[in-house]
Amino acid sequence: MCGIVGYLGTKPAYPILLKGLKRLEYRGYDSSGVAIINNDELEMFKCKGKVVNLEGIVDEKAMTGTIGIGHTRWATHGVPNDVNAHPHMSENSELAIIHNGIIENYGPLKTELIKRGYTFQSDTDTEVLIKLIEEIQKKGKFDLFEAIRFALKEVVGAYAMVVINKKNPDQLIAAKMGSPLVVGIGKDNEFFFASDATPIIEYTKNVVYLEDGEIAIVDRQNGLKIRTIHNKTVKPFIQELEMNLETLELGGYPHFMLKEIYEQPRSVKDSMRGRIQVNTGTVSLGGMRDYLDQMVNAKRIIIVACGTSWHSALLGEYLIEDLARIPVEVEYASEFRYRNPVINEGDVVIAISQSGETADTLAAIKLAKSKGALIYGICNVIGSTIARESHTGSYTHAGPEIGVASTKAFTAQLTALMLMALVLGKEKGTIEAPTFQRLLVGMDALPDKIEKVLKTNDVVYSIAEKFKDVNNMLYLGRGVNFPVALEGALKLKEISYIHAEGYPAAEMKHGPIALIDENMPVIIIATKDASYEKVVSNMQEVKARGGVIIAIVTEGDTQVKSIADHVIEIPITESILVPFLSVIPLQLLSYHIAVMRDCNVDQPRNLAKSVTVE
Ligand code: M6R
């Protein structure tokens, strides 16, 4: 986690860094800071808490320097406080560093540096890194690039880092291993560094995504040079960003989460765009084309992911097994990689990740790749590490998701998985032609139906008012609605801090039923499908124990209405497509409850959007 940003150019650096930090704040908001060469001095400001606190301690008018670095932190080593905030300085106060990642062997390095007379202000691994660079530079009389290169050879761990040098106000040096780093190339030797492209997009669309082991030097005279840690020259591969600035702004919404919930008719459409043609009855995913044989003939598919993406993965299992009859296993990426999994050559591993940076998912695919599996990445962030590490894959095209709680990324992931299941099923001949066509029509109608579900917002709001003060909630669903129940519970707990659990409805009687009383509201997804009658029976069991029921039902349902205390209606669709609709009221419910409880919806406590630590 952590967001880093750097600027070298002709404009004052501070406003550019500040705006960049606000864009990257989703990556962590425990503290923030900047270091700028201003009137020949290396000036540093940093403090605990959000970027807004930093604004309070910097006199913007006095900050005219045109080179600087900035950092927003998600604490790993050392509590969130002013001292542990980045940047960190060298002992002689001539160098400053910002860093995203973890230096695993910082302990022994620190001990050695202390023996050599270095003192440490913070508890961070990053301060060790900058002092190691300083020591190597001093001892070997190296220039800064060489000192950084040698220091990185001694380091074990992950980093994206940028170093600024008071003695050279014309140069920034950055390096990457494991954590993401993008270089933006403006006009006339203006350069940007950032953890993702969002701080860069309004200045230039030309970017270079650094690869692991690369060190980038940007210089007012010599432009951008990239060398590896082994001192080999690399020709920068410049790409054009496709991002749109509007997607990074609130656009009149009070929170990004609400904006992103409301964007779903469009984002689901964008995920399908060019991939589905109802009139010709065709579905295609560019990423599958060259690997179709291997995927169709796979003995099994393993899907690895974390958090909300893991819930999509569970749905992927339902969709692929049902439509393509290929066995699917779903794994938490963090568990998969540590349990010596059986992976055979020819296995297909699908990695799902909104950010494309989740460290556990990344490590899981590296492991699977090393054992000969085909890696198919389903990512939202274009150019992200998981997308680049995969053999092939599909972008979800949901557009930037800024709220920490994942919403539109979830439905976009479902879209990609559904398309994949349809392609595999058609190719394998496991879907009958009329069913295939009905599903295409159903998919095509989803954006309008999501729009309709969003119109239940007032009903959801009044339910939120009634339940905003509860301490626990239970979410139940069966079949494809079981992962939706898990997702609803995750949404509620992560942004409102209410304890919530998701369960398969039928599992309730194996334990959770003991919790049910008038203080435990139960949300039941009871749409009309094969298990409807069974779910209705589960509802009766809840009612019999004094439970309060909020039900998500298919429009026109009367049976559930007569049992539940509150109902939210969603339009009729194919059973397998219901999650696209049933999840929306749950997203809205958690949003409203969190706002009513005065929680920071877009930046919930202790969380970060992109979890780049293992
Ligand atoms: O970027 P990823 O999809 O890999 O992120 C995985 C999880 O960290 C993420 O889904 C997290 O659970 C969200 N906060 C859920 O809303």
XYZ file of C-alpha atoms and ligand atoms in Angstrom:
630
model
C 0.000 0.000 0.000
C 1.128 3.643 0.357
C 1.013 6.091 -2.503
C 4.086 7.819 -3.849
C 4.407 10.763 -6.188
C 7.325 12.742 -7.596
C 7.669 15.779 -9.841
C 10.511 17.399 -11.768
C 9.714 20.245 -14.152
C 9.179 23.941 -14.486
C 6.035 24.421 -12.370
C 5.944 24.634 -8.568
C 6.060 21.016 -7.400
C 3.964 21.356 -4.247
C 0.466 21.773 -5.781
C 1.165 18.921 -8.198
C 2.369 16.656 -5.389
C -0.578 17.607 -3.181
C -3.150 16.853 -5.864
C -1.343 13.607 -6.647
C -1.401 12.594 -2.990
C -5.141 13.247 -2.834
C -5.623 10.970 -5.827
C -3.465 8.287 -4.212
C -4.955 8.622 -0.757
C -7.045 5.498 -1.402
C -3.770 3.585 -1.000
C -3.409 4.589 2.639
C -4.133 7.571 4.787
C -2.245 7.071 8.042
C 0.075 9.997 7.320
C 1.389 12.075 4.455
C 4.375 14.225 3.615
C 6.419 15.997 0.980
C 10.066 16.951 0.452
C 10.823 19.768 -1.978
C 14.019 21.530 -2.973
C 12.977 25.103 -2.355
C 15.468 27.977 -2.634
C 18.347 25.487 -2.488
C 17.051 23.955 0.732
C 15.590 20.455 1.032
C 12.400 21.272 2.900
C 10.311 18.492 4.399
C 6.787 18.575 5.834
C 4.971 15.545 7.143
C 2.269 14.688 9.615
C -0.068 12.005 10.871
C -3.477 11.571 9.270
C -4.892 12.529 5.934
C -3.457 14.758 3.259
C -5.746 17.557 4.410
C -3.632 17.745 7.604
C -0.518 18.241 5.498
C -2.137 21.214 3.763
C -2.520 22.792 7.178
C 1.240 22.779 7.831
C 2.603 23.868 4.441
C 2.660 27.474 3.300
C 1.864 26.889 -0.363
C 2.911 30.387 -1.456
C 6.396 29.915 -0.029
C 6.829 26.584 -1.830
C 8.068 27.544 -5.275
C 10.576 24.704 -5.833
C 10.080 22.746 -9.039
C 11.314 19.361 -7.845
C 9.801 17.286 -5.059
C 8.450 13.984 -3.776
C 5.337 13.110 -1.744
C 3.929 10.127 0.132
C 0.678 8.948 1.650
C 1.138 6.064 4.058
C -0.539 2.853 5.130
C 1.514 1.929 8.168
C 3.505 -1.306 8.199
C 6.617 -0.701 10.313
C 5.947 1.800 13.070
C 2.691 3.283 14.293
C 1.014 6.039 12.299
C 2.563 9.244 13.674
C 4.439 12.327 12.452
C 7.884 10.771 12.847
C 7.114 7.571 10.969
C 5.517 9.539 8.142
C 7.492 9.677 4.868
C 9.685 11.190 3.438
C 12.676 10.062 5.461
C 16.020 11.842 5.364
C 19.611 10.695 5.278
C 21.788 11.395 8.321
C 23.314 14.446 6.611
C 19.839 15.701 5.563
C 20.885 15.890 1.924
C 18.814 12.978 0.630
C 15.132 12.216 1.164
C 13.202 9.114 0.179
C 9.601 8.021 -0.264
C 8.878 4.305 -0.352
C 5.994 1.916 -0.900
C 6.725 -1.657 0.109
C 8.567 -3.513 2.840
C 12.305 -3.952 3.333
C 12.275 -7.375 4.958
C 15.909 -7.433 6.085
C 15.803 -3.921 7.546
C 16.595 -5.273 11.039
C 20.166 -6.520 10.394
C 20.860 -3.569 8.086
C 19.786 -1.164 10.820
C 21.951 -2.883 13.429
C 24.946 -2.583 11.131
C 24.246 1.086 10.400
C 23.885 1.852 14.105
C 27.329 0.286 14.659
C 28.647 2.698 12.068
C 27.253 5.677 13.957
C 23.893 6.231 12.266
C 20.971 7.318 14.393
C 17.320 6.599 13.686
C 14.372 8.855 14.358
C 11.618 6.563 13.128
C 10.685 2.890 13.437
C 10.444 2.490 9.683
C 12.284 0.215 7.301
C 12.435 3.145 4.873
C 14.738 5.233 7.049
C 17.115 2.265 7.054
C 17.084 2.224 3.266
C 17.994 5.878 2.814
C 20.767 5.620 5.395
C 22.097 2.521 3.691
C 22.213 4.439 0.407
C 23.997 7.293 2.165
C 26.539 4.955 3.740
C 27.288 3.211 0.449
C 27.620 6.552 -1.332
C 29.965 7.878 1.333
C 32.090 4.767 1.630
C 32.466 4.067 -2.086
C 32.447 7.699 -3.217
C 29.755 6.681 -5.705
C 27.310 8.936 -7.468
C 23.747 8.616 -6.222
C 22.622 6.232 -8.966
C 25.426 3.788 -8.185
C 24.836 4.090 -4.453
C 21.137 3.303 -4.933
C 21.968 0.417 -7.234
C 24.387 -1.145 -4.745
C 22.043 -0.541 -1.814
C 19.181 -2.275 -3.631
C 21.392 -5.306 -4.149
C 21.615 -5.627 -0.370
C 17.928 -5.257 0.173
C 15.358 -8.075 0.421
C 11.760 -7.083 -0.030
C 9.485 -4.931 -2.117
C 9.775 -1.306 -3.031
C 8.727 1.498 -5.254
C 10.849 4.431 -4.161
C 11.967 7.860 -5.242
C 15.031 9.698 -3.917
C 15.595 13.442 -4.051
C 19.069 14.940 -3.580
C 19.566 18.466 -2.250
C 22.894 18.653 -4.077
C 21.274 17.923 -7.432
C 18.025 19.868 -7.883
C 17.834 18.690 -11.499
C 17.387 14.998 -10.881
C 15.137 12.386 -9.259
C 15.984 8.690 -9.065
C 13.354 5.994 -8.649
C 13.411 2.224 -8.448
C 10.881 -0.590 -8.476
C 10.680 -4.123 -7.160
C 7.277 -5.625 -6.423
C 5.380 -2.369 -5.831
C 3.997 -0.393 -8.777
C 5.623 2.718 -10.235
C 4.676 4.741 -13.298
C 6.775 7.480 -14.918
C 4.869 10.261 -16.690
C 6.675 12.063 -19.498
C 5.520 15.647 -20.063
C 6.867 18.207 -22.510
C 10.354 19.741 -22.230
C 11.811 17.325 -19.727
C 8.924 17.481 -17.275
C 8.566 14.196 -15.396
C 6.194 12.612 -12.916
C 6.448 9.525 -10.768
C 3.415 7.907 -9.184
C 2.105 4.621 -7.796
C -0.571 4.679 -10.485
C -1.383 6.951 -13.379
C -4.104 8.983 -11.628
C -1.807 11.822 -10.450
C -0.278 12.038 -13.929
C -3.248 11.958 -16.300
C -4.035 15.681 -16.280
C -0.480 16.605 -17.274
C 0.449 13.945 -19.804
C -0.873 10.748 -21.327
C 2.596 9.364 -22.059
C 3.740 6.947 -19.427
C 6.249 4.199 -18.810
C 5.387 1.402 -16.368
C 8.635 0.430 -14.708
C 9.432 -3.259 -14.408
C 10.909 -4.992 -11.369
C 14.621 -4.413 -11.050
C 14.561 -1.152 -13.002
C 15.939 2.178 -11.833
C 14.685 5.341 -13.561
C 16.712 8.548 -13.567
C 14.933 11.712 -14.685
C 17.084 14.739 -15.327
C 16.378 18.254 -16.632
C 19.232 17.984 -19.123
C 19.307 14.297 -20.014
C 15.647 13.339 -19.853
C 14.588 9.830 -18.779
C 17.107 7.019 -18.584
C 16.293 3.540 -17.337
C 18.913 1.083 -16.169
C 18.566 -2.179 -14.329
C 19.899 -2.987 -10.927
C 22.610 -4.905 -12.871
C 23.447 -1.694 -14.741
C 22.014 -2.678 -18.113
C 20.367 0.014 -20.206
C 16.643 -0.390 -20.879
C 14.831 1.418 -23.692
C 11.746 3.072 -22.159
C 8.510 1.637 -23.581
C 6.178 4.627 -23.728
C 2.451 3.884 -23.588
C -0.526 6.165 -24.024
C -3.006 6.274 -21.155
C -6.656 5.670 -21.962
C -7.892 7.102 -18.674
C -10.441 9.874 -18.525
C -10.045 12.681 -15.968
C -13.788 12.863 -15.181
C -13.705 9.372 -13.741
C -11.350 10.641 -11.041
C -13.658 13.427 -9.855
C -16.731 13.215 -7.638
C -18.919 14.766 -10.322
C -21.501 16.093 -7.845
C -21.767 12.936 -5.724
C -20.972 13.232 -1.999
C -18.762 10.126 -2.095
C -16.921 8.063 -4.682
C -18.656 4.936 -3.410
C -22.086 6.318 -4.250
C -20.866 7.581 -7.613
C -19.407 4.170 -8.378
C -22.603 2.353 -7.342
C -24.549 4.604 -9.707
C -22.022 4.086 -12.500
C -22.852 0.383 -12.730
C -25.294 0.522 -15.641
C -22.504 2.140 -17.625
C -19.615 0.086 -16.256
C -21.375 -3.235 -16.913
C -22.106 -2.018 -20.436
C -18.448 -1.023 -20.868
C -17.349 -4.458 -19.686
C -19.490 -6.041 -22.404
C -18.706 -3.495 -25.116
C -17.410 -5.123 -28.285
C -17.515 -8.531 -26.626
C -21.137 -9.494 -27.060
C -23.431 -9.256 -30.114
C -26.972 -10.319 -29.415
C -28.217 -10.173 -33.007
C -25.467 -12.427 -34.333
C -25.403 -14.539 -31.185
C -21.683 -14.087 -30.596
C -19.507 -13.615 -27.538
C -15.755 -13.145 -27.600
C -13.009 -12.231 -25.189
C -9.813 -11.141 -26.932
C -7.662 -12.630 -24.175
C -9.105 -16.118 -24.726
C -8.559 -16.256 -28.474
C -5.012 -17.616 -28.514
C -5.558 -19.894 -25.517
C -9.027 -21.230 -26.295
C -7.960 -24.830 -26.865
C -6.038 -24.986 -23.635
C -8.861 -23.373 -21.685
C -11.597 -25.515 -23.190
C -9.612 -28.675 -22.554
C -8.443 -27.715 -19.079
C -9.006 -30.498 -16.566
C -9.750 -27.821 -13.996
C -9.646 -24.105 -13.459
C -8.393 -22.547 -10.236
C -9.493 -19.009 -9.418
C -7.384 -17.011 -6.949
C -8.395 -13.660 -5.484
C -8.932 -11.730 -2.243
C -11.840 -9.825 -0.675
C -14.590 -8.779 -3.034
C -12.691 -10.267 -5.965
C -12.824 -13.600 -4.133
C -16.604 -13.278 -3.986
C -16.609 -12.751 -7.757
C -14.440 -15.838 -8.010
C -17.047 -17.872 -6.105
C -19.616 -16.717 -8.615
C -17.190 -17.579 -11.404
C -17.233 -21.136 -10.078
C -21.027 -21.309 -10.353
C -21.004 -19.788 -13.839
C -18.170 -21.817 -15.380
C -19.216 -25.128 -13.841
C -22.829 -24.608 -14.793
C -22.303 -23.402 -18.349
C -18.995 -24.988 -19.370
C -18.880 -28.079 -17.111
C -15.213 -27.530 -16.232
C -14.378 -28.173 -12.554
C -13.440 -24.931 -10.802
C -11.670 -24.439 -7.489
C -11.724 -21.075 -5.772
C -8.917 -20.130 -3.433
C -8.035 -17.205 -1.230
C -4.768 -16.177 -2.874
C -3.136 -15.837 0.547
C -3.949 -19.448 1.475
C -3.210 -20.944 -1.934
C 0.377 -19.828 -2.016
C 1.284 -21.097 1.429
C -0.197 -24.572 1.283
C 1.959 -26.250 -1.348
C -0.938 -26.533 -3.791
C -1.083 -29.203 -6.468
C -0.681 -27.374 -9.764
C -0.232 -29.334 -12.952
C 1.085 -28.204 -16.266
C -1.914 -27.202 -18.326
C -3.998 -26.069 -15.351
C -5.642 -22.739 -15.909
C -5.374 -20.231 -13.079
C -7.613 -17.179 -13.215
C -6.492 -14.280 -11.024
C -9.149 -11.685 -10.266
C -8.060 -8.302 -8.937
C -9.534 -4.830 -9.282
C -6.257 -3.097 -8.572
C -4.066 -5.697 -10.233
C -1.596 -5.049 -7.410
C -2.803 -7.256 -4.527
C 0.384 -8.815 -3.193
C -1.131 -12.190 -2.255
C -2.811 -12.613 -5.628
C 0.375 -11.619 -7.384
C 2.427 -14.111 -5.378
C -0.161 -16.835 -6.070
C 0.068 -16.384 -9.834
C 3.852 -16.272 -9.741
C 3.793 -19.628 -7.957
C 1.257 -21.111 -10.389
C 3.206 -19.759 -13.360
C 6.423 -21.327 -12.128
C 4.638 -24.702 -12.085
C 3.473 -24.437 -15.671
C -0.102 -23.172 -15.284
C -1.659 -20.782 -17.771
C -2.433 -17.511 -15.995
C -5.501 -15.536 -17.024
C -5.749 -12.144 -15.294
C -9.066 -10.357 -14.811
C -8.043 -6.872 -13.683
C -9.549 -3.433 -13.747
C -6.443 -1.252 -13.630
C -4.815 -1.167 -17.028
C -1.102 -1.867 -17.013
C -1.237 -3.175 -13.433
C 1.271 -5.733 -12.242
C -1.082 -8.751 -12.227
C -2.268 -7.864 -15.727
C 1.337 -7.748 -16.881
C 2.386 -10.908 -15.037
C -0.461 -12.932 -16.587
C -0.018 -14.821 -19.858
C -3.286 -13.374 -21.047
C -6.475 -11.934 -19.633
C -9.306 -9.476 -19.846
C -9.637 -5.994 -18.458
C -12.964 -5.339 -16.789
C -13.159 -1.740 -18.071
C -15.139 -0.506 -15.057
C -13.090 2.707 -14.996
C -11.087 3.853 -11.956
C -12.635 2.693 -8.686
C -11.621 5.087 -5.947
C -13.884 4.211 -3.004
C -12.095 1.629 -0.880
C -15.245 -0.509 -0.874
C -15.394 -2.293 -4.182
C -18.728 -1.937 -6.004
C -18.617 -1.416 -9.746
C -15.464 -3.544 -9.990
C -17.482 -6.482 -8.603
C -20.221 -6.330 -11.245
C -17.618 -5.757 -13.965
C -15.711 -8.852 -12.800
C -18.957 -10.832 -12.923
C -19.471 -9.614 -16.476
C -16.025 -10.833 -17.539
C -16.569 -14.193 -15.829
C -19.995 -14.609 -17.390
C -18.583 -13.876 -20.845
C -15.814 -16.365 -20.220
C -18.300 -19.052 -19.127
C -20.364 -18.399 -22.252
C -17.338 -18.628 -24.561
C -16.164 -21.862 -22.904
C -19.661 -23.351 -22.858
C -20.293 -22.573 -26.500
C -16.922 -23.946 -27.563
C -17.398 -27.111 -25.512
C -20.981 -27.540 -26.653
C -22.252 -27.617 -23.087
C -24.791 -24.820 -23.552
C -27.819 -25.431 -25.707
C -28.256 -22.825 -28.415
C -31.566 -21.411 -27.068
C -30.093 -21.098 -23.558
C -27.015 -19.381 -24.957
C -29.168 -16.899 -26.856
C -31.444 -16.296 -23.836
C -28.391 -15.537 -21.698
C -27.062 -13.080 -24.279
C -30.388 -11.291 -24.286
C -30.350 -11.350 -20.483
C -26.835 -9.892 -20.350
C -27.735 -7.205 -22.838
C -30.688 -6.142 -20.681
C -28.645 -5.908 -17.472
C -27.633 -2.207 -17.660
C -31.308 -1.142 -17.855
C -32.269 -3.508 -15.078
C -29.469 -2.225 -12.831
C -30.781 1.281 -13.531
C -34.169 0.102 -12.309
C -32.699 -1.400 -9.132
C -30.987 1.913 -8.396
C -34.478 3.449 -8.283
C -35.118 1.462 -5.083
C -32.685 3.813 -3.367
C -35.436 5.554 -1.333
C -36.723 2.246 -0.017
C -33.178 1.175 0.849
C -32.542 4.526 2.544
C -35.563 4.140 4.826
C -34.478 0.603 5.725
C -31.000 1.971 6.512
C -32.575 4.516 8.879
C -34.245 1.718 10.826
C -31.140 -0.473 11.136
C -28.278 1.997 11.353
C -27.720 1.391 15.076
C -27.613 -2.397 15.134
C -24.458 -4.215 16.192
C -24.782 -7.317 14.038
C -26.401 -8.413 10.812
C -26.730 -11.759 9.100
C -26.821 -12.086 5.301
C -28.265 -15.237 3.762
C -28.499 -16.460 0.180
C -28.402 -19.710 -1.751
C -26.796 -20.721 -5.021
C -25.518 -17.698 -6.893
C -26.892 -15.498 -4.138
C -24.628 -17.032 -1.509
C -21.523 -15.120 -2.728
C -23.768 -12.048 -2.905
C -24.639 -12.549 0.765
C -20.911 -12.702 1.571
C -20.327 -9.557 -0.454
C -23.208 -7.704 1.238
C -21.784 -8.577 4.657
C -18.268 -7.479 3.656
C -19.604 -4.153 2.362
C -21.404 -3.476 5.628
C -18.542 -4.381 7.938
C -15.795 -2.598 6.066
C -17.488 0.791 5.832
C -19.924 0.954 8.765
C -17.927 -1.186 11.252
C -21.064 -3.214 12.030
C -20.298 -6.881 12.495
C -21.897 -8.817 9.649
C -21.738 -12.414 8.460
C -22.743 -13.965 5.179
C -23.957 -17.582 5.092
C -25.549 -20.012 2.683
C -29.195 -19.814 3.804
C -29.405 -23.536 4.497
C -26.339 -23.451 6.745
C -28.138 -21.185 9.178
C -29.641 -24.116 11.027
C -26.155 -25.563 11.563
C -25.115 -22.822 13.961
C -25.918 -19.187 13.193
C -29.597 -19.707 14.022
C -28.521 -19.612 17.675
C -27.790 -15.906 17.210
C -31.231 -14.982 15.982
C -33.437 -12.792 18.093
C -35.170 -9.432 17.648
C -31.778 -7.648 17.730
C -30.257 -9.574 14.830
C -31.647 -8.339 11.529
C -31.380 -10.937 8.790
C -31.034 -9.961 5.165
C -32.255 -12.757 2.920
C -31.877 -12.830 -0.835
C -35.025 -14.690 -1.814
C -35.364 -14.256 -5.541
C -37.418 -16.666 -7.640
C -35.181 -19.550 -8.614
C -34.837 -23.273 -8.027
C -34.195 -22.874 -4.294
C -36.863 -20.227 -3.698
C -39.189 -22.474 -1.676
C -36.283 -23.641 0.487
C -35.235 -20.062 1.157
C -38.812 -19.223 2.113
C -38.646 -22.049 4.649
C -35.389 -20.579 6.009
C -37.223 -17.278 6.403
C -39.974 -18.964 8.378
C -37.308 -20.403 10.680
C -35.958 -16.910 11.293
C -39.416 -15.483 11.905
C -40.230 -18.303 14.328
C -37.326 -17.098 16.474
C -38.356 -13.460 16.517
C -35.885 -12.406 13.825
C -36.409 -9.293 11.725
C -36.175 -9.928 7.982
C -35.154 -7.663 5.135
C -35.703 -9.558 1.887
C -34.455 -8.948 -1.622
C -37.205 -10.339 -3.840
C -38.125 -10.666 -7.487
C -40.629 -8.005 -8.458
C -44.213 -9.103 -8.096
C -43.414 -11.600 -5.332
C -46.218 -11.833 -2.794
C -45.234 -14.858 -0.726
C -42.063 -13.389 0.739
C -43.761 -10.027 1.223
C -46.200 -11.659 3.584
C -43.359 -13.019 5.761
C -40.593 -10.384 5.617
C -40.592 -7.142 7.566
C -39.073 -5.146 4.699
C -38.688 -5.991 1.040
C -36.668 -4.594 -1.814
C -37.749 -5.637 -5.296
C -35.440 -6.339 -8.196
C -36.461 -7.017 -11.813
C -36.884 -10.510 -13.239
C -33.806 -11.872 -14.996
C -32.208 -15.239 -15.746
C -31.459 -16.987 -12.431
C -27.739 -17.080 -13.134
C -27.698 -13.305 -13.718
C -29.506 -12.371 -10.496
C -26.265 -11.419 -8.609
C -25.794 -8.447 -10.963
C -29.047 -7.072 -9.541
C -29.285 -8.485 -6.018
C -25.945 -6.988 -4.974
C -26.974 -3.407 -5.778
C -29.417 -2.855 -2.870
C -26.827 -4.367 -0.515
C -24.201 -1.877 -1.732
C -26.683 0.974 -1.241
C -27.725 -0.260 2.188
C -24.182 -0.376 3.522
C -23.445 3.017 1.969
C -26.431 4.716 3.634
C -25.861 3.042 6.990
C -22.200 4.113 6.955
C -23.098 7.713 6.112
C -25.756 7.759 8.850
C -23.160 6.488 11.341
C -20.811 9.256 10.279
C -18.199 6.857 8.970
C -15.658 7.786 6.347
C -17.233 5.864 3.503
C -14.501 6.232 0.906
C -11.620 5.748 3.282
C -12.677 3.387 6.061
C -10.388 3.008 9.027
C -7.396 0.659 8.785
C -8.047 -0.171 5.135
C -6.414 0.693 1.849
C -7.657 0.197 -1.663
C -4.640 -1.593 -2.921
C -3.214 -4.202 -0.555
C 0.389 -4.528 -1.650
C 1.651 -6.150 1.544
C 1.410 -9.876 2.098
O -7.653 -5.033 -5.937
P -8.169 -6.368 -5.523
O -9.456 -6.701 -6.213
O -7.180 -7.458 -5.669
O -8.481 -6.200 -3.987
C -8.902 -7.282 -3.211
C -9.436 -6.825 -1.885
O -8.452 -6.161 -1.155
C -10.650 -5.909 -2.042
O -11.662 -6.505 -2.788
C -11.199 -5.502 -0.664
O -11.742 -6.629 -0.023
C -12.236 -4.404 -0.806
N -12.035 -3.415 0.201
C -13.625 -4.880 -0.711
O -14.555 -3.873 -0.827
